[in-house]
Short mmCIF file of C-alpha atoms in Angstrom, two decimals:
data_model
loop_
_atom_site.label_atom_id
_atom_site.label_comp_id
_atom_site.label_asym_id
_atom_site.label_seq_id
_atom_site.Cartn_x
_atom_site.Cartn_y
_atom_site.Cartn_z
CA THR A 1 0.00 0.00 0.00
CA LYS A 2 0.99 3.61 -0.32
CA LEU A 3 1.35 4.16 3.45
CA TYR A 4 3.49 1.03 3.84
CA ASN A 5 5.82 2.14 1.04
CA GLU A 6 6.00 5.67 2.42
CA ILE A 7 7.01 4.38 5.85
CA LEU A 8 9.71 2.13 4.38
CA ASP A 9 11.04 4.98 2.22
CA ASN A 10 11.28 7.25 5.25
CA ILE A 11 13.05 4.57 7.29
CA ALA A 12 15.52 3.99 4.45
CA ALA A 13 16.20 7.72 4.16
CA ASP A 14 16.89 8.12 7.89
CA SER A 15 20.50 7.04 8.49
CA ASN A 16 19.98 7.28 12.27
CA PHE A 17 17.03 4.84 12.38
CA LYS A 18 17.97 2.02 14.75
CA ALA A 19 14.64 0.31 15.41
CA ASN A 20 15.17 -2.74 13.22
CA MET A 21 12.53 -4.77 15.04
CA GLN A 22 9.88 -2.25 14.04
CA LYS A 23 11.14 -2.28 10.46
CA SER A 24 11.03 -6.08 10.43
CA MET A 25 7.51 -6.02 11.85
CA LEU A 26 6.47 -3.97 8.83
CA PHE A 27 7.91 -6.69 6.60
CA LEU A 28 5.97 -9.31 8.60
CA VAL A 29 2.69 -7.47 8.01
CA ASN A 30 3.39 -7.56 4.28
CA ASN A 31 4.44 -11.28 4.31
CA ASN A 32 7.94 -10.27 3.19
CA TYR A 33 9.72 -12.88 5.30
CA ILE A 34 13.08 -12.81 3.51
CA SER A 35 13.51 -9.11 4.27
CA MET A 36 13.20 -9.94 7.96
CA LEU A 37 16.32 -12.17 8.01
CA PRO A 38 18.83 -9.39 8.88
CA TYR A 39 17.06 -9.07 12.23
CA LEU A 40 18.40 -12.50 13.20
CA ASP A 41 22.00 -11.34 12.69
CA GLU A 42 21.65 -8.23 14.85
CA THR A 43 23.29 -7.89 18.23
CA LYS A 44 20.50 -7.12 20.63
CA LYS A 45 19.45 -7.55 24.23
CA ASP A 46 17.46 -10.74 24.74
CA THR A 47 14.04 -9.63 25.92
CA PRO A 48 10.86 -11.71 25.80
CA LEU A 49 9.67 -9.67 22.81
CA SER A 50 12.95 -10.00 20.90
CA LEU A 51 13.10 -13.76 21.53
CA ILE A 52 9.53 -14.31 20.38
CA PHE A 53 10.08 -12.13 17.34
CA GLU A 54 13.27 -14.04 16.47
CA ALA A 55 11.23 -17.24 16.64
CA ILE A 56 8.61 -15.76 14.31
CA VAL A 57 11.26 -14.62 11.82
CA ALA A 58 13.08 -17.95 11.88
CA LYS A 59 9.94 -20.09 11.61
CA ASN A 60 8.64 -18.06 8.66
CA ASN A 61 11.97 -18.62 6.90
CA ASN A 62 12.09 -22.38 7.69
CA LEU A 63 14.99 -21.97 10.13
CA ASN A 64 13.43 -24.19 12.79
CA ASN A 65 16.77 -25.43 14.20
CA GLN A 66 17.89 -21.88 14.92
CA VAL A 67 14.69 -21.22 16.84
CA ASP A 68 15.03 -24.38 18.91
CA VAL A 69 18.62 -23.57 19.92
CA LYS A 70 17.82 -19.96 20.82
CA ILE A 71 14.77 -20.78 22.92
CA ALA A 72 16.33 -23.78 24.72
#
């Protein structure tokens, strides 16, 4: 949609944007699972939300082993 594309364009234009989880959530809404993969490589604090979101990203990209190791 136009709003979705506008948000992504603004995020891409902002070199100081650090909220990659929020950016990846936008990809999730649009079923763009491959674009969510960089989130798995990020260094981040393990919070309940970040762990669950990592599981969602990995499962939607058929990386089930990675999810099992991270959650265990």
